[in-house]
Coordinates of C-alpha atoms in Angstrom, one line a residue:
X17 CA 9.3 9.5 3.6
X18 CA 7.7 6.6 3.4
X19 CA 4.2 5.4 4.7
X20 CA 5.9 3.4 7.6
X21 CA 7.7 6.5 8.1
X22 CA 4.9 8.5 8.8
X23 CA 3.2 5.3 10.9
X24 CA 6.0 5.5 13.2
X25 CA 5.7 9.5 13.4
X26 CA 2.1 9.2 14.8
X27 CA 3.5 6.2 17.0
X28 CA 5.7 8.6 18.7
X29 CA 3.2 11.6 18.9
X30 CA 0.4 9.5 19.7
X31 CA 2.3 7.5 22.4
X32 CA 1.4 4.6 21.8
X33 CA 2.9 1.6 24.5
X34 CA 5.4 -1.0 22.8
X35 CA 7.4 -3.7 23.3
X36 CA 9.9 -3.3 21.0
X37 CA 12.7 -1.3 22.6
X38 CA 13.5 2.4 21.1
X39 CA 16.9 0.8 19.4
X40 CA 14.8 -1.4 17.8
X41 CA 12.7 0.8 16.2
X42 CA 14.8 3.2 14.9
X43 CA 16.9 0.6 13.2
X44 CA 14.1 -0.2 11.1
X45 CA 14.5 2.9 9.4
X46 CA 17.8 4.0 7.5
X47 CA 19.3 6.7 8.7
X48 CA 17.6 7.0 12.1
X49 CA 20.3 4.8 14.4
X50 CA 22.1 7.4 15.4
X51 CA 19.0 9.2 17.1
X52 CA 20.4 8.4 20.7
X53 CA 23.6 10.6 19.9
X54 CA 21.3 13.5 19.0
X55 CA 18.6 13.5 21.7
X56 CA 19.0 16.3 23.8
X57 CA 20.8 18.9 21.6
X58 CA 17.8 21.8 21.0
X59 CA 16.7 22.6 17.7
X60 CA 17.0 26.7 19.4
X61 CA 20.8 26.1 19.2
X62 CA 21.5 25.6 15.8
X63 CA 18.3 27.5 14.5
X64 CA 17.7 30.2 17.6
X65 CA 15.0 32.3 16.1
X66 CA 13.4 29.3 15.2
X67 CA 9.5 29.7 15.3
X68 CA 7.1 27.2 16.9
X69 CA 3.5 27.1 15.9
X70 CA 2.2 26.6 19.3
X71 CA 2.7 28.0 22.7
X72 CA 3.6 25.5 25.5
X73 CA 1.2 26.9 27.8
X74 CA -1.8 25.8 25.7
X75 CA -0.5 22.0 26.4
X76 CA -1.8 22.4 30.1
X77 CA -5.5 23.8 29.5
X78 CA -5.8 21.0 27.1
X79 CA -4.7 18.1 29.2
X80 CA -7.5 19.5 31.8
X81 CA -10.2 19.2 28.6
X82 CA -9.4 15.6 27.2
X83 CA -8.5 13.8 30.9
X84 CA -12.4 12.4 30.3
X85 CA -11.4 10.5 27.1
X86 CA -11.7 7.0 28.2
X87 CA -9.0 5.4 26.5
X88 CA -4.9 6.6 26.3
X89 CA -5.2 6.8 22.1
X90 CA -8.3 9.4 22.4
X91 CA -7.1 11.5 25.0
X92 CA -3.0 11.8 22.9
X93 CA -5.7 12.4 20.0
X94 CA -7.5 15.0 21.9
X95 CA -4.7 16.5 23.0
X96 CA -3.0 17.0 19.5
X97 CA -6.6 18.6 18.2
X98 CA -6.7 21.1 21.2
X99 CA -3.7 22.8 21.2
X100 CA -3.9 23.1 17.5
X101 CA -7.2 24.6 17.7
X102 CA -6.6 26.9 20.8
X103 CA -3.7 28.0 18.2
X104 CA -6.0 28.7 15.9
X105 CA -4.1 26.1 13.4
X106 CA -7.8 24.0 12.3
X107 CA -10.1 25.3 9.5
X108 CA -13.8 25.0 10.4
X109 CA -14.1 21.1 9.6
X110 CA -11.2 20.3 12.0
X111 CA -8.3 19.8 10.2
X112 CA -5.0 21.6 9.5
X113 CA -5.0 25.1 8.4
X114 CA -2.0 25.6 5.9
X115 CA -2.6 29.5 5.4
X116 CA -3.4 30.1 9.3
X117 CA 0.2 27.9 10.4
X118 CA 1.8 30.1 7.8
X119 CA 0.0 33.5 8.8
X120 CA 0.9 32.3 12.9
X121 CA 4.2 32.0 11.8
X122 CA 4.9 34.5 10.0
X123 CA 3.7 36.5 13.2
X124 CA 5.5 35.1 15.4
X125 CA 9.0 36.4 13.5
X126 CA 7.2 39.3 13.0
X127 CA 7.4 39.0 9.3
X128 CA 11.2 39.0 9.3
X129 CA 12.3 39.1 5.7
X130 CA 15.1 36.5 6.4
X131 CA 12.1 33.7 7.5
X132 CA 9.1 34.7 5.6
X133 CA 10.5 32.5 2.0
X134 CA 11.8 29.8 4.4
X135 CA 8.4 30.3 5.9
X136 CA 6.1 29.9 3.0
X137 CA 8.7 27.3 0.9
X138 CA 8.3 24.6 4.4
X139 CA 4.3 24.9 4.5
X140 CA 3.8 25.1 0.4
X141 CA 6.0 21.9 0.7
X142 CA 4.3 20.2 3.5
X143 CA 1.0 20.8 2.2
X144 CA 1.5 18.5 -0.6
X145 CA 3.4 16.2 1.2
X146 CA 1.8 15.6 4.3
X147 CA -1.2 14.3 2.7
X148 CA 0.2 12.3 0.3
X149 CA 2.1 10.5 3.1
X150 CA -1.1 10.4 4.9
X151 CA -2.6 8.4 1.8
X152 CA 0.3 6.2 1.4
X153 CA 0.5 4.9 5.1
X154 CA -3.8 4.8 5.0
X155 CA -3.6 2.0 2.5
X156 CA -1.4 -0.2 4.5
X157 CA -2.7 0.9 8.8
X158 CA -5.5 2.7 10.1
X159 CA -4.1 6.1 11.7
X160 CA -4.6 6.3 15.4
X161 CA -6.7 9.3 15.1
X162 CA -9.6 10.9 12.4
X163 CA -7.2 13.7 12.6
X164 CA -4.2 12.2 11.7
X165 CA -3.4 14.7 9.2
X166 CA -3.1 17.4 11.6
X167 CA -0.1 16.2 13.4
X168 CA 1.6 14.7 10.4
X169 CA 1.3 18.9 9.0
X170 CA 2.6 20.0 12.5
X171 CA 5.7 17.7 12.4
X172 CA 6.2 18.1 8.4
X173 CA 6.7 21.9 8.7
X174 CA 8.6 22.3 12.0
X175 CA 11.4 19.8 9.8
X176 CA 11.2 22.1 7.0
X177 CA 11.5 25.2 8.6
X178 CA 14.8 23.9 10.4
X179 CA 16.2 22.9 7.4
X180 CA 15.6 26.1 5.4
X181 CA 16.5 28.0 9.1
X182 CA 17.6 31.8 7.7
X183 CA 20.0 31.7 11.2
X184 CA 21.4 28.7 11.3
X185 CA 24.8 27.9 13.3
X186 CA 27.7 26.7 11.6
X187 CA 29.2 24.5 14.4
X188 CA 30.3 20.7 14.1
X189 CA 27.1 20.0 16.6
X190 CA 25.0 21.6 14.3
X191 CA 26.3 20.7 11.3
X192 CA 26.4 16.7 12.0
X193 CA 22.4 17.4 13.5
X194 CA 21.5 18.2 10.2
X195 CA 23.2 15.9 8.1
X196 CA 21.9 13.3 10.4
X197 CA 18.3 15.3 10.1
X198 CA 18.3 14.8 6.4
X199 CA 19.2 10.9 6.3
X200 CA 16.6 10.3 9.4
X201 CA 12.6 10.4 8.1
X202 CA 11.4 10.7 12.2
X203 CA 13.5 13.6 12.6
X204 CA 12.9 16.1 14.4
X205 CA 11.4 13.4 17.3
X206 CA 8.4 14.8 19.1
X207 CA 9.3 15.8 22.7
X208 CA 13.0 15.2 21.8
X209 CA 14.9 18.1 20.4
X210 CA 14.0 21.5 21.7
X211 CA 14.2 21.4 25.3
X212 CA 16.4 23.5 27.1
X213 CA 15.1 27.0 26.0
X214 CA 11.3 27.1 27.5
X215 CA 12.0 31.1 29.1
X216 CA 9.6 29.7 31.5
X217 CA 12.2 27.3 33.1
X218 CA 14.6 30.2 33.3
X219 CA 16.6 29.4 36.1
X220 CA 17.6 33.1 36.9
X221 CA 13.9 33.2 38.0
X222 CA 14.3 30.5 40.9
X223 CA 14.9 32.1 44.5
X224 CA 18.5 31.5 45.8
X225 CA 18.9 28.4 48.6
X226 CA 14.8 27.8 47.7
X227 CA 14.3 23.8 47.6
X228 CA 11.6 21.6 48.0
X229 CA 12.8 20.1 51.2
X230 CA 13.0 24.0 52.5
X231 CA 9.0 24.4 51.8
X232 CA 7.7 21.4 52.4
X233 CA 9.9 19.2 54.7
X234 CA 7.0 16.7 55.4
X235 CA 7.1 15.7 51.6
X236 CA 6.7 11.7 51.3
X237 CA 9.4 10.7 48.9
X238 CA 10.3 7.5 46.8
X239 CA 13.3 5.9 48.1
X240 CA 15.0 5.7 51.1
X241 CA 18.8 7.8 50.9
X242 CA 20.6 4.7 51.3
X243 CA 19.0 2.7 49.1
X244 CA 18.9 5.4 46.4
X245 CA 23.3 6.2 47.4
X246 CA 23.9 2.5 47.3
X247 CA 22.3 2.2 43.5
X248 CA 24.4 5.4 42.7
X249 CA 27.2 3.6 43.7
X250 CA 26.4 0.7 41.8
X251 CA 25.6 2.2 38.6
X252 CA 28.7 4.1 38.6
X253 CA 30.4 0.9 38.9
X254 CA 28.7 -1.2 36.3
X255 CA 26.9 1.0 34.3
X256 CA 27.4 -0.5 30.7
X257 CA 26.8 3.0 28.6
X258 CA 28.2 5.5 30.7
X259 CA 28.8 8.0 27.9
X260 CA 24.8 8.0 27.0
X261 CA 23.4 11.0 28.3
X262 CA 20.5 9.9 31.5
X263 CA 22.4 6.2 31.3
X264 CA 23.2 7.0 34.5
X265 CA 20.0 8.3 36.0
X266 CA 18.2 5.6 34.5
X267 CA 20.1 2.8 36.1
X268 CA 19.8 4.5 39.6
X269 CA 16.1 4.5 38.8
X270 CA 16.1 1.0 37.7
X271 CA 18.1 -0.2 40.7
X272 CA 15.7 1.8 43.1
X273 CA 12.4 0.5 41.7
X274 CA 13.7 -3.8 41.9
X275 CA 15.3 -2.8 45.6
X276 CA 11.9 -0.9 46.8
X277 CA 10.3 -4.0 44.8
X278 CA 7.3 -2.0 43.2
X279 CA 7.7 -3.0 39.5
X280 CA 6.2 -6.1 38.1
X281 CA 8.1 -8.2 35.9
X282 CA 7.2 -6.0 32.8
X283 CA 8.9 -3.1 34.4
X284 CA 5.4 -1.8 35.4
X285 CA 4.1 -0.1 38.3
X286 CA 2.4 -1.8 41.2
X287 CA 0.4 1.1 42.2
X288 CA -0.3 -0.6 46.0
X289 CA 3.0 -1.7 46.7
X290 CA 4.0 2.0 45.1
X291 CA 1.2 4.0 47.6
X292 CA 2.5 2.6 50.3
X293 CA 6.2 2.7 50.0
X294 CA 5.3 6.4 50.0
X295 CA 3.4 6.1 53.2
X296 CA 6.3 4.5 55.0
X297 CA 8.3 7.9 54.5
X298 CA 5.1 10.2 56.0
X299 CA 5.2 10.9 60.0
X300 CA 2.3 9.6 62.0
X301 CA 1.4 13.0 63.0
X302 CA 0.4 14.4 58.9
X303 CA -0.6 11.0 57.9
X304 CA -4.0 12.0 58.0
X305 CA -3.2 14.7 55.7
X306 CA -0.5 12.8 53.0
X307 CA -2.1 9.3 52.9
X308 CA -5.2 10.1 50.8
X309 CA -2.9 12.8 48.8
X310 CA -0.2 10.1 47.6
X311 CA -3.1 7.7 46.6
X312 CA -4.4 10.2 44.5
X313 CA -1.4 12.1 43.0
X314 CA 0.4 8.2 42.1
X315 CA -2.8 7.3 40.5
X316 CA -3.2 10.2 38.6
X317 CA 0.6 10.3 37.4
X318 CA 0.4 6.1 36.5
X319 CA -2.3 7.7 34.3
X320 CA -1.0 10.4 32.9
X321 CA 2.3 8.3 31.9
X322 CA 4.2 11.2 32.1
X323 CA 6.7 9.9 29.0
X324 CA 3.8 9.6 26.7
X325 CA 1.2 12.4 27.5
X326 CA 2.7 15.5 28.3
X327 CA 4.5 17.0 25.4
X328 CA 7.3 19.3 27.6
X329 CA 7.8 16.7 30.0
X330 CA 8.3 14.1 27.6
X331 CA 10.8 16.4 26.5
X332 CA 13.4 16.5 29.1
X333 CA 13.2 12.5 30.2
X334 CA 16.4 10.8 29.3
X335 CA 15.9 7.8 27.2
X336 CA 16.4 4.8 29.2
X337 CA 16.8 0.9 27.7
X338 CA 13.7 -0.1 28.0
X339 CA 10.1 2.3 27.2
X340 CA 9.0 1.0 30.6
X341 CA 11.7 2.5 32.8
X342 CA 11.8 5.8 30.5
X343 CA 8.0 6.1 32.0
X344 CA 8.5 5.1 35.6
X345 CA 11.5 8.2 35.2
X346 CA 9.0 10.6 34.4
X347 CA 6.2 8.9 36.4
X348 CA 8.4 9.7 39.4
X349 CA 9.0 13.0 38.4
X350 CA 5.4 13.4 38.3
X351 CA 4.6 12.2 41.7
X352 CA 7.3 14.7 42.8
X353 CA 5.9 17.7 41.2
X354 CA 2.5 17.0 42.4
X355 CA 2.8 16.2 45.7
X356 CA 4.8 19.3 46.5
X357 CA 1.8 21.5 45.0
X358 CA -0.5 20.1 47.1
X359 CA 1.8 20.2 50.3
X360 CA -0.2 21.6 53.5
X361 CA 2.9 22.4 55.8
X362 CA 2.9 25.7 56.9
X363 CA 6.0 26.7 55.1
X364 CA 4.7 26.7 51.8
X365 CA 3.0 29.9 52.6
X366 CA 6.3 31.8 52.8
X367 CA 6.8 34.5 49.9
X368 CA 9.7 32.1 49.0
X369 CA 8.1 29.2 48.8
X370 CA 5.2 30.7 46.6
X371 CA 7.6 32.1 44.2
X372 CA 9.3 28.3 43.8
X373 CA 6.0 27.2 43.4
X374 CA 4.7 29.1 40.6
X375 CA 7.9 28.7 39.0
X376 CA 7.2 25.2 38.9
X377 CA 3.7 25.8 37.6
X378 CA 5.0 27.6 34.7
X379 CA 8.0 25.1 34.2
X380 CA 6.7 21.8 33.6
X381 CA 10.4 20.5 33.5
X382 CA 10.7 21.0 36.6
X383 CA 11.5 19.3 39.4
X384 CA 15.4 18.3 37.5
X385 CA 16.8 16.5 40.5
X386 CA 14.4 14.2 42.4
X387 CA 16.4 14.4 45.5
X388 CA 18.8 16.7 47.2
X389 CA 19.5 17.3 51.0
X390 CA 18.2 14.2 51.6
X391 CA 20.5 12.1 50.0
X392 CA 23.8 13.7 51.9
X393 CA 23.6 11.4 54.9
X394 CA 22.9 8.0 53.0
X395 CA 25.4 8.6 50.5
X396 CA 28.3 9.9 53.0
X397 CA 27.4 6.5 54.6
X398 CA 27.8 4.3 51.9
X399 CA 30.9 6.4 49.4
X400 CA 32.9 3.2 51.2
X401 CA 30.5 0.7 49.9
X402 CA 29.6 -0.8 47.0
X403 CA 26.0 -2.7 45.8
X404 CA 26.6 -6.5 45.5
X405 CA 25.8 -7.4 41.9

């Protein structure tokens, strides 16, 4: 791994905004092109007792604890440092703790014989290596955070361990993951691989014919149904990669965001024009009650820049073109999510409605689909029609 390697690691933990499009930075590293044709497939199923250091649900108490930082690098920085010390993962000067990450791991295979080698052979190798690389890349940058180290360890072993994986499956999919896993230096991906089997997101745990429009059908929403059918229908027409898995969804989303005209020309929010194309779909009667709400929760998601800054979301967005529309997916997403939490309508106090709620609480995948009974009538309108191009 080379110190670039490890540069562009950080970049991708740290999430750090670029230019340069995703294609063009994995071509800089050998063995990394192919990453689009393995996004998606989890790590759980070719290695599915495959341990993970840290729990998901200490991601959300630490957002909470580092949204004061006052720049984007020092809250990702804070972020990676919390959850690793709520894990109990940082020796008493902060930094990683080999023997604890080995001890947690071993735990949480509760010392099965078949992990424990694979177990201490990934850690005894990543504690040589990851400092080393550290030291390499150090000469050339400055790392984003003091810490660096910490996240470079995290990374380091959770490749190992898949590698060495005790379990692993013998199918084509899983075969060709880890071949290309050996050639690419960035692989696993943070927030890539892996994210499908969170037993939180269990779908057998949603209530039957429970939706969002069901519990809150004064919800403000994005785009108007035949604006988002007739970008459907375009992108399903024109759409240049349709085999790339979210090519779709990010085209739709593209289209939507230049026809509602909220984007600058950098692909970019404009959080005004955004607030109040969200206004347009509230009733005059709850606009007392949503207007100050969608100011609020469109802010705070802009800030949060969903792709970037909260690891499990991150996880599920499909990877669009260009890094700017990959956000605005999630960003949307985002909005989504928290606007139906803090929904007043009466509804939401059903048993039903509670249950969907706390399921997406616990999920933070979740919402999937941004729209769903709401898009029948514009899109039985326009299945004749087609989007000009």
């Amino acid at each position: 791994m080379e110190a670039r390697t490890v540069s562009v690691i950080l970049f991708l933990i740290a999430g750090v905004y670029s230019k340069e499009s995703h294609d063009e930075k994995l071509t800089k590293f050998p063995g990394c092109e192919k990453m689009k044709d393995f996004i998606g497939i989890p790590l759980s199923k070719c290695c599915e007792s495959l341990p993970h250091m840290v729990d998901k649900e200490l991601y959300k108490d630490c957002m909470e604890s580092c949204k004061s930082k006052d720049d984007f690098v020092s809250k990702r920085c804070c972020m990676a440092d919390c959850v690793l010390k709520a894990a109990k993962l940082l020796n008493e000067t902060g930094y990683f703790d080999f023997e604890a990450a080995k001890t947690t791991l071993n735990e949480k295979v509760s010392n099965d014989e078949k992990w424990v080698e694979a177990i201490k052979e990934s850690v005894e190798t990543c504690k040589t290596e990851a400092p080393q690389k550290l030291e390499e890349w150090k000469k050339k940058d400055s790392p984003k955070c003091e810490t660096a180290i910490n996240m470079v360890a995290k990374h380091c072993i959770l490749r190992q361990l898949f590698f060495k994986c005790p379990t692993k499956a013998t199918s084509k999919e899983c075969t060709d993951l880890e071949e290309f896993g050996q050639k690419c230096p960035l692989f696993p991906v943070p927030g890539k691989q892996g994210k499908k089997d969170d037993p939180a997101c269990d779908k057998s745990k949603l209530v039957p014919n429970t939706y969002i429009e069901n519990c809150c059908p004064t919800l403000p929403h994005f785009s108007d149904p035949e604006i988002f059918a007739g970008c459907a229908q375009h992108c399903a027409m024109w759409i240049s990669n349709p085999d790339q898995p979210g090519a779709k969804k990010c085209c739709i989303l593209n289209c939507t965001l230049h026809m509602a005209d909220v984007l600058r020309k950098n692909e970019t929010f404009v959080i005004d024009k955004m607030v109040k194309y969200y206004q347009k779909t509230v009733k005059p009667e709850t606009s007392n009650v949503w207007f100050p709400i969608i100011r609020k929760v469109i802010i705070n998601c802009r800030d949060i820049g969903m792709k970037y800054k909260e690891p499990a979301i991150e996880e599920m967005a499909p990877q669009c073109e260009t890094t700017n529309i990959t956000v605005a997916l999630n960003i949307t997403r985002c909005i989504r999510r928290e606007l139906f939490f803090e929904c007043k309508d009466k509804l939401m106090e059903s048993e039903n409605c509670q249950l969907l709620k706390g399921y997406g609480m616990d999920c933070m995948y979740w919402p999937w689909q941004c729209y769903r009974k709401k898009l029948f009538g514009g899109i039985e309108k326009h299945k004749n029609s087609a989007v000009q191009t």
